[in-house]
GROMACS .gro file of C-alpha atoms in nm:
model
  412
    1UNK     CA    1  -0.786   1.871   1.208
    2UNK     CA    2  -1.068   1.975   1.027
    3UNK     CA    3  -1.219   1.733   0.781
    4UNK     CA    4  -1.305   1.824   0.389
    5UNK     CA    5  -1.623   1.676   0.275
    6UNK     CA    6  -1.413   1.406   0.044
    7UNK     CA    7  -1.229   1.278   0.335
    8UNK     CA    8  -1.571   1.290   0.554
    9UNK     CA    9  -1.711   1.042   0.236
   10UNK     CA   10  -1.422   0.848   0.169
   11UNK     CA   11  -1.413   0.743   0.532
   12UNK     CA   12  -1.775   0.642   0.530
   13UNK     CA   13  -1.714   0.421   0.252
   14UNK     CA   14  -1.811   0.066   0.271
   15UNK     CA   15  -1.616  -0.193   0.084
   16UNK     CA   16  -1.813  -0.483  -0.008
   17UNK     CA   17  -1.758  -0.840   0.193
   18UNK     CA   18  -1.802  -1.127   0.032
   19UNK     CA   19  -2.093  -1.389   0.228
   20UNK     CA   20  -1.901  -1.557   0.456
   21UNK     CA   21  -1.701  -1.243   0.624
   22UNK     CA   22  -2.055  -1.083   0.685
   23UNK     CA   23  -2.170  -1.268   1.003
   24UNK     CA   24  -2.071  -1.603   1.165
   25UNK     CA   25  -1.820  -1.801   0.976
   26UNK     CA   26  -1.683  -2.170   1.021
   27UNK     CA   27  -1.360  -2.289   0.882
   28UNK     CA   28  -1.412  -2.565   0.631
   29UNK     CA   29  -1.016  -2.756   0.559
   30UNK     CA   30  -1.015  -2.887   0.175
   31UNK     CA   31  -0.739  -3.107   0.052
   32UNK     CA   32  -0.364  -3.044   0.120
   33UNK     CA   33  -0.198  -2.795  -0.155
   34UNK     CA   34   0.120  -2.798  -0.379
   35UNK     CA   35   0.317  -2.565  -0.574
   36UNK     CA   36   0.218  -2.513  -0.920
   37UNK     CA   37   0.562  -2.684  -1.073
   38UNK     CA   38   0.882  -2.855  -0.901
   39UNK     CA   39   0.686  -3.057  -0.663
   40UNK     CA   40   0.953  -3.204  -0.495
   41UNK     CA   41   1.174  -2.966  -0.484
   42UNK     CA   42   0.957  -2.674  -0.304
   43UNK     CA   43   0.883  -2.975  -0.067
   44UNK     CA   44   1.272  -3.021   0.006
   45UNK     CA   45   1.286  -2.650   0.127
   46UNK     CA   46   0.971  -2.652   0.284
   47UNK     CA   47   0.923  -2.961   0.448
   48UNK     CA   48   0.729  -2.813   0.734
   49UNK     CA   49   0.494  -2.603   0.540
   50UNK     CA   50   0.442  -2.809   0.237
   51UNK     CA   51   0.098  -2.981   0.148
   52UNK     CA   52  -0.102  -2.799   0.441
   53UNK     CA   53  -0.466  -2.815   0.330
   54UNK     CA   54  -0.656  -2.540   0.193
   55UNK     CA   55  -0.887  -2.344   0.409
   56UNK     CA   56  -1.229  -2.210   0.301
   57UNK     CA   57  -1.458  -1.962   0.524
   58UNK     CA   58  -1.856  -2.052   0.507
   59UNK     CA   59  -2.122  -1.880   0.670
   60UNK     CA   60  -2.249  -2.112   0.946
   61UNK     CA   61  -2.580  -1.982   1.269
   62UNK     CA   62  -2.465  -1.841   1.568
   63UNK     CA   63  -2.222  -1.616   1.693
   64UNK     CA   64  -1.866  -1.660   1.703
   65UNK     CA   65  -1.666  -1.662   2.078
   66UNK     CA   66  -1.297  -1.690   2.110
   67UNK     CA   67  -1.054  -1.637   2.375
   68UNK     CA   68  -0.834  -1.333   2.298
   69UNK     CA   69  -0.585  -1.303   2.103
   70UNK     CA   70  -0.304  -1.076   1.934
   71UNK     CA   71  -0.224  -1.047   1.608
   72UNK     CA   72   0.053  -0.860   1.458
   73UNK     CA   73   0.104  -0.696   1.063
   74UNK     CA   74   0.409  -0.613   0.807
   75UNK     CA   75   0.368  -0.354   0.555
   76UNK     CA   76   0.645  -0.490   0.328
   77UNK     CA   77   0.809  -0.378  -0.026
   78UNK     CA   78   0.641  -0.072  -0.236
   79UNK     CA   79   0.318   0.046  -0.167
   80UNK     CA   80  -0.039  -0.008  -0.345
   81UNK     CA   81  -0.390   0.135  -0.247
   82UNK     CA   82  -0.561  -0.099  -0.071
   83UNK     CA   83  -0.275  -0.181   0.221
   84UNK     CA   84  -0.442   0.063   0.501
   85UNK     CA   85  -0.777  -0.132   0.428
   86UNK     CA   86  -0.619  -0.474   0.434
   87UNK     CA   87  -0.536  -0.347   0.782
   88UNK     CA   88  -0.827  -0.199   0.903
   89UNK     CA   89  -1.020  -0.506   0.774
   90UNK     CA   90  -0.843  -0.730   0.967
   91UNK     CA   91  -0.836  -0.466   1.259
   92UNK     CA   92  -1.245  -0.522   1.204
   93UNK     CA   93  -1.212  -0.918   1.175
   94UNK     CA   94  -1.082  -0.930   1.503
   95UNK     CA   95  -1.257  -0.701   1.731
   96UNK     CA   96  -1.548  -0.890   1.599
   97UNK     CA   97  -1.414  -1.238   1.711
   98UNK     CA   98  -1.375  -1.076   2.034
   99UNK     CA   99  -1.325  -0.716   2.142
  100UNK     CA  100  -1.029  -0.756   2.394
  101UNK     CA  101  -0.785  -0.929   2.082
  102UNK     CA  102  -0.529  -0.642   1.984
  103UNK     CA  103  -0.357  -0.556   1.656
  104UNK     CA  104   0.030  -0.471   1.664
  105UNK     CA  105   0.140  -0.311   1.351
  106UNK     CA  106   0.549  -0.317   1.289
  107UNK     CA  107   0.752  -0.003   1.187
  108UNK     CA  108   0.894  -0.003   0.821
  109UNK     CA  109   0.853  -0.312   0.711
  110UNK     CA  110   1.011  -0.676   0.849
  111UNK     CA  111   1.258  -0.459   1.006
  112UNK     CA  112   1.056  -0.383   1.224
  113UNK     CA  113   0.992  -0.700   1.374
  114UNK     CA  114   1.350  -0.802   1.434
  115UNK     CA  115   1.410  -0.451   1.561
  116UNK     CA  116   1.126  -0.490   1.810
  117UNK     CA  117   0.958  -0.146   1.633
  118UNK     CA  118   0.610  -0.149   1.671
  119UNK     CA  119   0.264   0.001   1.780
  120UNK     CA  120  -0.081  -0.127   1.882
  121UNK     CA  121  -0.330   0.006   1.639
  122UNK     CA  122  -0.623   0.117   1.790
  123UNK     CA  123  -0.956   0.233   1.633
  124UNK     CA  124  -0.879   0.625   1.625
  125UNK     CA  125  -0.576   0.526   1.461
  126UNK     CA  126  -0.748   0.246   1.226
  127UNK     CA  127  -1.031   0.479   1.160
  128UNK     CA  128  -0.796   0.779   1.037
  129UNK     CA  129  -0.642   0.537   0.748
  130UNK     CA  130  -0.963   0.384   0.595
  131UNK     CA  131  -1.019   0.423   0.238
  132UNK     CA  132  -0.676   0.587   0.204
  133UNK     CA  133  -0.365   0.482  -0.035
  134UNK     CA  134  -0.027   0.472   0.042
  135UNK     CA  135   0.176   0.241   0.331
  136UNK     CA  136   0.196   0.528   0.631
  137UNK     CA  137  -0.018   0.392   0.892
  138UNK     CA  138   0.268   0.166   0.986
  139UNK     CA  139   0.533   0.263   0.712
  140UNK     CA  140   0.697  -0.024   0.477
  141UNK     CA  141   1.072  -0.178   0.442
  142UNK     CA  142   1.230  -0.423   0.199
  143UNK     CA  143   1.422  -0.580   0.496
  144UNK     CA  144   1.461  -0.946   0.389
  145UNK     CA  145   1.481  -1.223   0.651
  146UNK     CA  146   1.705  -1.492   0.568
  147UNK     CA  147   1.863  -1.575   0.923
  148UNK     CA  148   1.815  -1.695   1.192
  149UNK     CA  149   1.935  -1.432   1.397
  150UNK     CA  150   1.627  -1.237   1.252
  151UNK     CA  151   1.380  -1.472   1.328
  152UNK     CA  152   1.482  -1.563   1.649
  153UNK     CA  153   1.452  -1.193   1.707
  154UNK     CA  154   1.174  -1.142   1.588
  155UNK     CA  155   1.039  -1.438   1.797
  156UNK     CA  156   1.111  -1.266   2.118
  157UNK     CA  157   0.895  -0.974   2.060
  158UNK     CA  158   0.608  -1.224   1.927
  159UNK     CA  159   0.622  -1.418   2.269
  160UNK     CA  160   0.670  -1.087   2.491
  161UNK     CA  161   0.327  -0.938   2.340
  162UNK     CA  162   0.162  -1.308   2.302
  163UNK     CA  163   0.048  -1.232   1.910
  164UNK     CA  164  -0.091  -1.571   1.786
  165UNK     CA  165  -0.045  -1.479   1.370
  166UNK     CA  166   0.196  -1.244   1.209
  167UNK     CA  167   0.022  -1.109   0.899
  168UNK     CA  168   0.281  -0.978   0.581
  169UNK     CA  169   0.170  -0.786   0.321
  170UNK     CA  170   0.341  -0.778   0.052
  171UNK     CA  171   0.494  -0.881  -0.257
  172UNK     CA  172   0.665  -1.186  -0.456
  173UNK     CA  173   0.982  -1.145  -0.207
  174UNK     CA  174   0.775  -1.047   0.092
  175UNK     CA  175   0.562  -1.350   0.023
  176UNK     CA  176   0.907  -1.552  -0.014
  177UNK     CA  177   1.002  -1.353   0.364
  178UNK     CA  178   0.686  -1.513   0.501
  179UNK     CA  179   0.764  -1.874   0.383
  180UNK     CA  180   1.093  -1.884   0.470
  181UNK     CA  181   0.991  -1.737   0.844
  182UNK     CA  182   0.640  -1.980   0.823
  183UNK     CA  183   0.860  -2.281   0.778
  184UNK     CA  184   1.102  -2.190   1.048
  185UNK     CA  185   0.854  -2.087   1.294
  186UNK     CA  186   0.659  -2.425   1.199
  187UNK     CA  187   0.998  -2.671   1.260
  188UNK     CA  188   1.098  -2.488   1.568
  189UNK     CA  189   0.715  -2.509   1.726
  190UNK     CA  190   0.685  -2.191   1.768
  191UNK     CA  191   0.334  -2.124   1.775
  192UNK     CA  192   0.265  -1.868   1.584
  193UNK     CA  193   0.077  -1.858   1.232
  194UNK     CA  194   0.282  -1.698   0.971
  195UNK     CA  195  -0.015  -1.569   0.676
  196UNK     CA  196   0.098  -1.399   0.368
  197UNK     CA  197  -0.142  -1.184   0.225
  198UNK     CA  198  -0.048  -1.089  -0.209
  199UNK     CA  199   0.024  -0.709  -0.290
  200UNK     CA  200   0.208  -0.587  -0.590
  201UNK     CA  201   0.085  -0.336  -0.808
  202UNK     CA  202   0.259  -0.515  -1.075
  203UNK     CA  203   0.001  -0.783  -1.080
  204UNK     CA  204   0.191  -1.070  -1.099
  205UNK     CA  205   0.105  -1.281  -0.807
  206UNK     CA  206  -0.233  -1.456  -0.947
  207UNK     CA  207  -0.324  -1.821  -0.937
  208UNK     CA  208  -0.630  -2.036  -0.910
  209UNK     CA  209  -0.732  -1.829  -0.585
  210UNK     CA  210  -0.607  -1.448  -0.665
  211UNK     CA  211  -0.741  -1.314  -0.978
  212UNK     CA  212  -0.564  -1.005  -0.951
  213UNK     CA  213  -0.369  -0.873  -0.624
  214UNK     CA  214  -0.480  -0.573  -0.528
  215UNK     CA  215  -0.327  -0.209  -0.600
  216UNK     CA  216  -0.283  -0.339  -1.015
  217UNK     CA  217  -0.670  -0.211  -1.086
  218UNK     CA  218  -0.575   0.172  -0.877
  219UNK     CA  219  -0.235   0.158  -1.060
  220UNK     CA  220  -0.340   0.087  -1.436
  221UNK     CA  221  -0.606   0.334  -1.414
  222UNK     CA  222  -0.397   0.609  -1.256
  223UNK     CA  223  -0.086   0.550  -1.537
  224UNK     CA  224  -0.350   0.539  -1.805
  225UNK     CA  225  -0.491   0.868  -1.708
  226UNK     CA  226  -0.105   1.038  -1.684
  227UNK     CA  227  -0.073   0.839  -2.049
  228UNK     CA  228  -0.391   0.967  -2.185
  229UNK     CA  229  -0.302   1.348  -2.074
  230UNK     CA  230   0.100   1.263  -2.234
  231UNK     CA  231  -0.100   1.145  -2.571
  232UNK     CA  232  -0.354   1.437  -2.622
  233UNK     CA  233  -0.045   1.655  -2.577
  234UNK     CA  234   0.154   1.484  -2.807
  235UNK     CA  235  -0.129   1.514  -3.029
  236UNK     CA  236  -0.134   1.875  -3.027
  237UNK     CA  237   0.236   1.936  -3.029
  238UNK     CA  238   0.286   1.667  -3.340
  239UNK     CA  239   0.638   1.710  -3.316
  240UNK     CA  240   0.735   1.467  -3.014
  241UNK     CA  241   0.805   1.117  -2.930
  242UNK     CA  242   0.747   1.038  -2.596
  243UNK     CA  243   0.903   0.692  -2.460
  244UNK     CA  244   0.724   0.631  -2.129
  245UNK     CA  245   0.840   0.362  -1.838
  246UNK     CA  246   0.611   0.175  -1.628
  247UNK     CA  247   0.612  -0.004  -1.367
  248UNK     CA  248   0.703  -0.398  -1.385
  249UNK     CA  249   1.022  -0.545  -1.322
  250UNK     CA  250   0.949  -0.946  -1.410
  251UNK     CA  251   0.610  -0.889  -1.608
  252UNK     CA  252   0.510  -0.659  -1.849
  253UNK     CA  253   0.115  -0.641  -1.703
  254UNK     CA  254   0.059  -0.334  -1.621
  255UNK     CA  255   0.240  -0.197  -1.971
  256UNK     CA  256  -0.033  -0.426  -2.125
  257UNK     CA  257  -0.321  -0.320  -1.914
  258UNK     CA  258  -0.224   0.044  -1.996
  259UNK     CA  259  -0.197   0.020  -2.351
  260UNK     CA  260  -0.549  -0.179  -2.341
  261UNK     CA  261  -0.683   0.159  -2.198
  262UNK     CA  262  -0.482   0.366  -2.368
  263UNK     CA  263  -0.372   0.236  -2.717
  264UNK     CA  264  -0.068   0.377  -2.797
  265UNK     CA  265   0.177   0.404  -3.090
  266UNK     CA  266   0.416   0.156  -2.959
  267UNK     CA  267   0.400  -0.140  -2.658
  268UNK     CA  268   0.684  -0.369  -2.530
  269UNK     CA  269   0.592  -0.614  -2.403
  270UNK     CA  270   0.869  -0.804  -2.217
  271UNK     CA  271   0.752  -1.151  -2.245
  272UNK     CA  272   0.696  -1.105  -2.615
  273UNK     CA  273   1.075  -1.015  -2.636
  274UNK     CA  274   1.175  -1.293  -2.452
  275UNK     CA  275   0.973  -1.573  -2.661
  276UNK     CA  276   1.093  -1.424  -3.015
  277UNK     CA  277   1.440  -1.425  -2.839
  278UNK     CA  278   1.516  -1.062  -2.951
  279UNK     CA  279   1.840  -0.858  -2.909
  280UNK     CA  280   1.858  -0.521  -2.798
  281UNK     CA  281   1.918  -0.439  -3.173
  282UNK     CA  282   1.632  -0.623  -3.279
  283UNK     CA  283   1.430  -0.375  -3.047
  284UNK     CA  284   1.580  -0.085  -3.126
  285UNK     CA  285   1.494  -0.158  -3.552
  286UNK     CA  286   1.106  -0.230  -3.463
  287UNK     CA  287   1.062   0.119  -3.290
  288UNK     CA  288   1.259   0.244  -3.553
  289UNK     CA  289   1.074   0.094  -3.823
  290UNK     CA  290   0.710   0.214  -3.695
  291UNK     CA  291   0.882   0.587  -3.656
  292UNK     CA  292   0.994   0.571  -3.971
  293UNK     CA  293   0.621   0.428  -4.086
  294UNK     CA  294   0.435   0.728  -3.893
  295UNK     CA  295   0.672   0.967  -4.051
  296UNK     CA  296   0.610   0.865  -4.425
  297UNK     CA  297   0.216   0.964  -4.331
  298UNK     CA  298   0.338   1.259  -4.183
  299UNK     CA  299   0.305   1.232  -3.832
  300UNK     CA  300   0.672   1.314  -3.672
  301UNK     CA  301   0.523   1.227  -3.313
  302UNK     CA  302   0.406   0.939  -3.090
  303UNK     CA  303   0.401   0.740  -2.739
  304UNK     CA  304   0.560   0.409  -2.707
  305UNK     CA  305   0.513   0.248  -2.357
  306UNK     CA  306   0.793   0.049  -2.163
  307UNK     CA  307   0.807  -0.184  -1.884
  308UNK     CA  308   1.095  -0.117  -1.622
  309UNK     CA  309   1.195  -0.478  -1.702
  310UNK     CA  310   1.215  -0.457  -2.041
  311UNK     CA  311   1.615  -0.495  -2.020
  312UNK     CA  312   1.609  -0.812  -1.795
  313UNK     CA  313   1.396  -0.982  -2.111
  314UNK     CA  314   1.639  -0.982  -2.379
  315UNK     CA  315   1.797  -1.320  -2.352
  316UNK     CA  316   2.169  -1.175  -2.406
  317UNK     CA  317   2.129  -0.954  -2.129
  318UNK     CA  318   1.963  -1.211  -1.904
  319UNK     CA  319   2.234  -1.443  -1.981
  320UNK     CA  320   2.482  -1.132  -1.871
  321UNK     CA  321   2.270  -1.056  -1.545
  322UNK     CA  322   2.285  -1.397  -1.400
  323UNK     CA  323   2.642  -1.441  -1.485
  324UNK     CA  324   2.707  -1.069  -1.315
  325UNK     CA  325   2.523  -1.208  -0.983
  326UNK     CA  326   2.743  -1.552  -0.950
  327UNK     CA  327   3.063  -1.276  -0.999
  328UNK     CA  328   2.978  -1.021  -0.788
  329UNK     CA  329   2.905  -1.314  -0.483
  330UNK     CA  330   3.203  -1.414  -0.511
  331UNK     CA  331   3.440  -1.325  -0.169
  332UNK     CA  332   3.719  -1.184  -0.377
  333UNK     CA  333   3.426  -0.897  -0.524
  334UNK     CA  334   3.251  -0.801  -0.174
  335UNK     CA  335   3.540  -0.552  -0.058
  336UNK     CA  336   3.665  -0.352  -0.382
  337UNK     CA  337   3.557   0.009  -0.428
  338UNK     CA  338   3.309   0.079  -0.757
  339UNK     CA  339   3.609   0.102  -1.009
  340UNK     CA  340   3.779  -0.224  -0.930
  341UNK     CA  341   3.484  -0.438  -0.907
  342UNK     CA  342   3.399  -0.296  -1.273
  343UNK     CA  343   3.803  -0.428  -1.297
  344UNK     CA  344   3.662  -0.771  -1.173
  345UNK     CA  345   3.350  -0.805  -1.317
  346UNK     CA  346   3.521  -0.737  -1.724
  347UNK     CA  347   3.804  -0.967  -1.604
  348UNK     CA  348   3.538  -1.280  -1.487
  349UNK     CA  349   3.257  -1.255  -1.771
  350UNK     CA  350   3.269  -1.506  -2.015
  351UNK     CA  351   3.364  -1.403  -2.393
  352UNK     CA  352   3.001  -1.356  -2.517
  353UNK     CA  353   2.840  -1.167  -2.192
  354UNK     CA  354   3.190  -0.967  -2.188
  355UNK     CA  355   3.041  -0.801  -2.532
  356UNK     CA  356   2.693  -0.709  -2.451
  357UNK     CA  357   2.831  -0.542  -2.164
  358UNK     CA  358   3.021  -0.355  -2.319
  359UNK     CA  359   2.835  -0.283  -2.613
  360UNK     CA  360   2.590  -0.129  -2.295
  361UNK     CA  361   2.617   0.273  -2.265
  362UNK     CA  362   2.852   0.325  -1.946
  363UNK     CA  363   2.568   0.423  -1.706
  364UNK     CA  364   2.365   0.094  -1.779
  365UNK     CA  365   2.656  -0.126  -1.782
  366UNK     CA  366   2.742   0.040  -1.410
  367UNK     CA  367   2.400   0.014  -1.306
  368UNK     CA  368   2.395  -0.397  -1.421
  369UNK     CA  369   2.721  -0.450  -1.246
  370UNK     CA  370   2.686  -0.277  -0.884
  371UNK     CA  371   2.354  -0.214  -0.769
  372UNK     CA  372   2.120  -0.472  -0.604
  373UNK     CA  373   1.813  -0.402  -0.390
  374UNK     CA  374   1.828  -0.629  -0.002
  375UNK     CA  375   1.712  -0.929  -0.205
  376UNK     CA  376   1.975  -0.904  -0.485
  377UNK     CA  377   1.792  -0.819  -0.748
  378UNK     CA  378   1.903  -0.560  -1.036
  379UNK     CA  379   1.714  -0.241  -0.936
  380UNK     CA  380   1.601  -0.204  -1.294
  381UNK     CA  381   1.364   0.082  -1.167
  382UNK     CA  382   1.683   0.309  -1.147
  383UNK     CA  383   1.802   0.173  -1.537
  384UNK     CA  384   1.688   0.468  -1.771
  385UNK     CA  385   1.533   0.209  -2.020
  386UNK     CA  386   1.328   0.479  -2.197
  387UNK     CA  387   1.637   0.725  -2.242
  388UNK     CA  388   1.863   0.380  -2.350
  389UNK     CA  389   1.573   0.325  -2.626
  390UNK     CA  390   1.515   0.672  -2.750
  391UNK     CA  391   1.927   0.731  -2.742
  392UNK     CA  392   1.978   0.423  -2.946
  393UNK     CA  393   1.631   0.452  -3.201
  394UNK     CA  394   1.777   0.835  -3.264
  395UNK     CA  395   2.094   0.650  -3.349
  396UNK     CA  396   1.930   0.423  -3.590
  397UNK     CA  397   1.747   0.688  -3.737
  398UNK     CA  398   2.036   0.943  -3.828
  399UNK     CA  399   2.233   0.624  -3.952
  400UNK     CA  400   1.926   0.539  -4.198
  401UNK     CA  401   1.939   0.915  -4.265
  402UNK     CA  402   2.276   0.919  -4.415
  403UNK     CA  403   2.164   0.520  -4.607
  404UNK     CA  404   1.856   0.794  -4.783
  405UNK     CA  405   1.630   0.564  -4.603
  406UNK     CA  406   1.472   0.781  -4.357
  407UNK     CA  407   1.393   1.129  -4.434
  408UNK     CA  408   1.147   1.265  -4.118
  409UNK     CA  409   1.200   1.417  -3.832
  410UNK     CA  410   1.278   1.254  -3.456
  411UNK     CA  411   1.245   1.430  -3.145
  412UNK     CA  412   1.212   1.242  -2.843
   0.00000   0.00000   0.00000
């Protein structure tokens, strides 16, 4: 295939190391770690992982020798730029160490380790993915590993091709995949290093250590560049509101990070709805509100921004999702078709969560109720949120119409 001169550039591309990944390196141990909150209980379910010290990198004389070894890698959950360079980086890392060590790369996601799906990734492979987005090198799966089936599975192919360190990158339930196999592998003596490496475009896996994970800089720029085009035509038309979802199912950063760029008309923020414990109502009346605000001054158009998770914020629906998961678990639910376990689910709910779900629109209500992604969350990604808002604020509107308190026009 014939190369175009971006592709010949992007390739050539040299991200910056920090010091100690430049030439020799020694491994310095610090003091042991702990979670962040619930001490004691994380150390319960983890006894075999919990309180291993940290580990630094400093640059040290000399050059490094190592026996051989094999390591093998787990694309895992959505994709973010960055993934095919955490690879190839690590690709780098150890044909440094020593030349003959091999990198086996597993086939859509964790899956692929149980399912014994994999590759070695060699150099014309590596070098065809540098610098490149997306998750295609290897592909990416949401498998989740819970059993021990699965990880005594996935242990067979890890002792047939003698790999040292399984590497998973991923998100916060990837990252919860490698714990859970990390502290199996650790009380069985398995000998191999389980390492978690943070990506989620969402940016919210950050502590002490990880400013930002990667993909969340790529991500906020490209939305706010889609947002800033949707603005400057909604400037031109004046005669639209446009309600536009982002991504961010359990934090509203990137919503924030885009308006920051951005600065639109209207931002929910999903935290902020949470802490003033507002109802869906309550919403509904502030976008209403600054509508009817920009439409006294004569300006019948805007853009409000929306995270995914906006729903799953609202106390009263929160209250209604967790009560919907302990239902639907239950043995009776796990073998009715999609009508009856509506049936169940109205006929289980307590008084209160029985009337926000209803109060829902049908196709949100059915979305709450049934659908879970492999780690049983709500896949609030497939929830119209921004059709629910502009539905119900177009509703509010023509019933302040016929009060004589709103007298624009609202086209969304």
């Amino acid at each position: 295939m014939e190369k175009s001169a971006l592709q010949i550039a992007r390739a050539a591309y040299q991200p910056k190391l920090p010091k100690a990944l430049r030439g020799a390196l020694k491994v310095v141990e610090g003091a042991p770690t702990q979670s962040v909150a619930d001490q004691e209980e994380v150390k319960k379910l983890f006894p075999n992982t919990y309180g291993m010290p940290a580990i630094k990198f400093e640059p040290t004389d000399g050059q490094m020798d190592t026996a051989a070894i094999n390591i093998g890698v787990i694309l895992s959950g959505g994709q973010a730029p960055g993934g095919h360079n955490v690879i190839s980086g690590l690709f780098d890392g150890i044909k440094k160490l020593n030349p003959a060590n091999k990198l086996y790369g597993f086939i859509l996601g964790p899956g692929g380790l149980v399912d014994h799906n994999y590759k070695e990734l060699t150099a014309d492979i590596i070098d065809e993915y540098r610098n490149t987005g997306g998750f295609d090198i290897i592909g990416s799966g949401r498998t989740k590993l819970e059993k021990k089936e699965q990880f005594d599975k996935g242990l067979e192919i890890i002792k047939k091709l003698d790999i040292k360190a399984i590497v998973i990158i991923g998100g916060d339930d990837s990252s919860t995949n490698a714990c859970v196999l990390a502290e199996y592998y650790k009380s069985i003596g398995a000998g191999v290093q389980v390492i978690g490496c943070p990506k989620t475009i969402d940016g919210d896996l950050k502590n002490s250590e990880i400013e930002t994970s990667f993909g969340f800089d790529t991500a906020t720029k490209t939305y706010s560049e889609v947002i800033g085009n949707i603005m400057r035509d909604c400037n031109s038309a004046r005669k639209y509101w446009h309600f536009v979802k982002l991504m961010g199912r359990s934090a509203s950063h990137v919503t924030l990070e885009c308006a920051l760029q951005t600065h639109p008309n209207i931002t929910l923020i999903g935290e902020e709805v949470e802490q003033k414990n507002l109802s869906l109502d309550d919403v509904v009346t502030q976008i209403a509100e600054i509508v009817k605000a920009r439409s006294e001054a004569g300006n019948n158009f805007g853009v409000a921004l929306i995270p995914e998770g906006i729903i799953e914020f609202i106390p009263a629906i929160k209250k209604l999702i967790a009560e919907l998961n302990d239902v639907l678990a239950l043995p009776e639910a796990q073998n009715l078709g999609r009508s009856e376990q509506i049936d169940f689910v109205k006929n289980h709910l307590c008084a209160d969560n029985l009337a926000v779900f209803n109060s829902l629109p049908t196709s949100v209500a059915r979305q709450l109720a049934l659908d879970r992604d492999p780690h049983g969350n709500v896949q609030v990604s497939l929830i119209e949120t921004e059709k629910l808002l502009s539905t119900m604020v177009s509703a509010k509107l023509d019933q302040w119409k016929k009060e004589g308190k709103f007298n624009g026009k609202f086209s969304a």
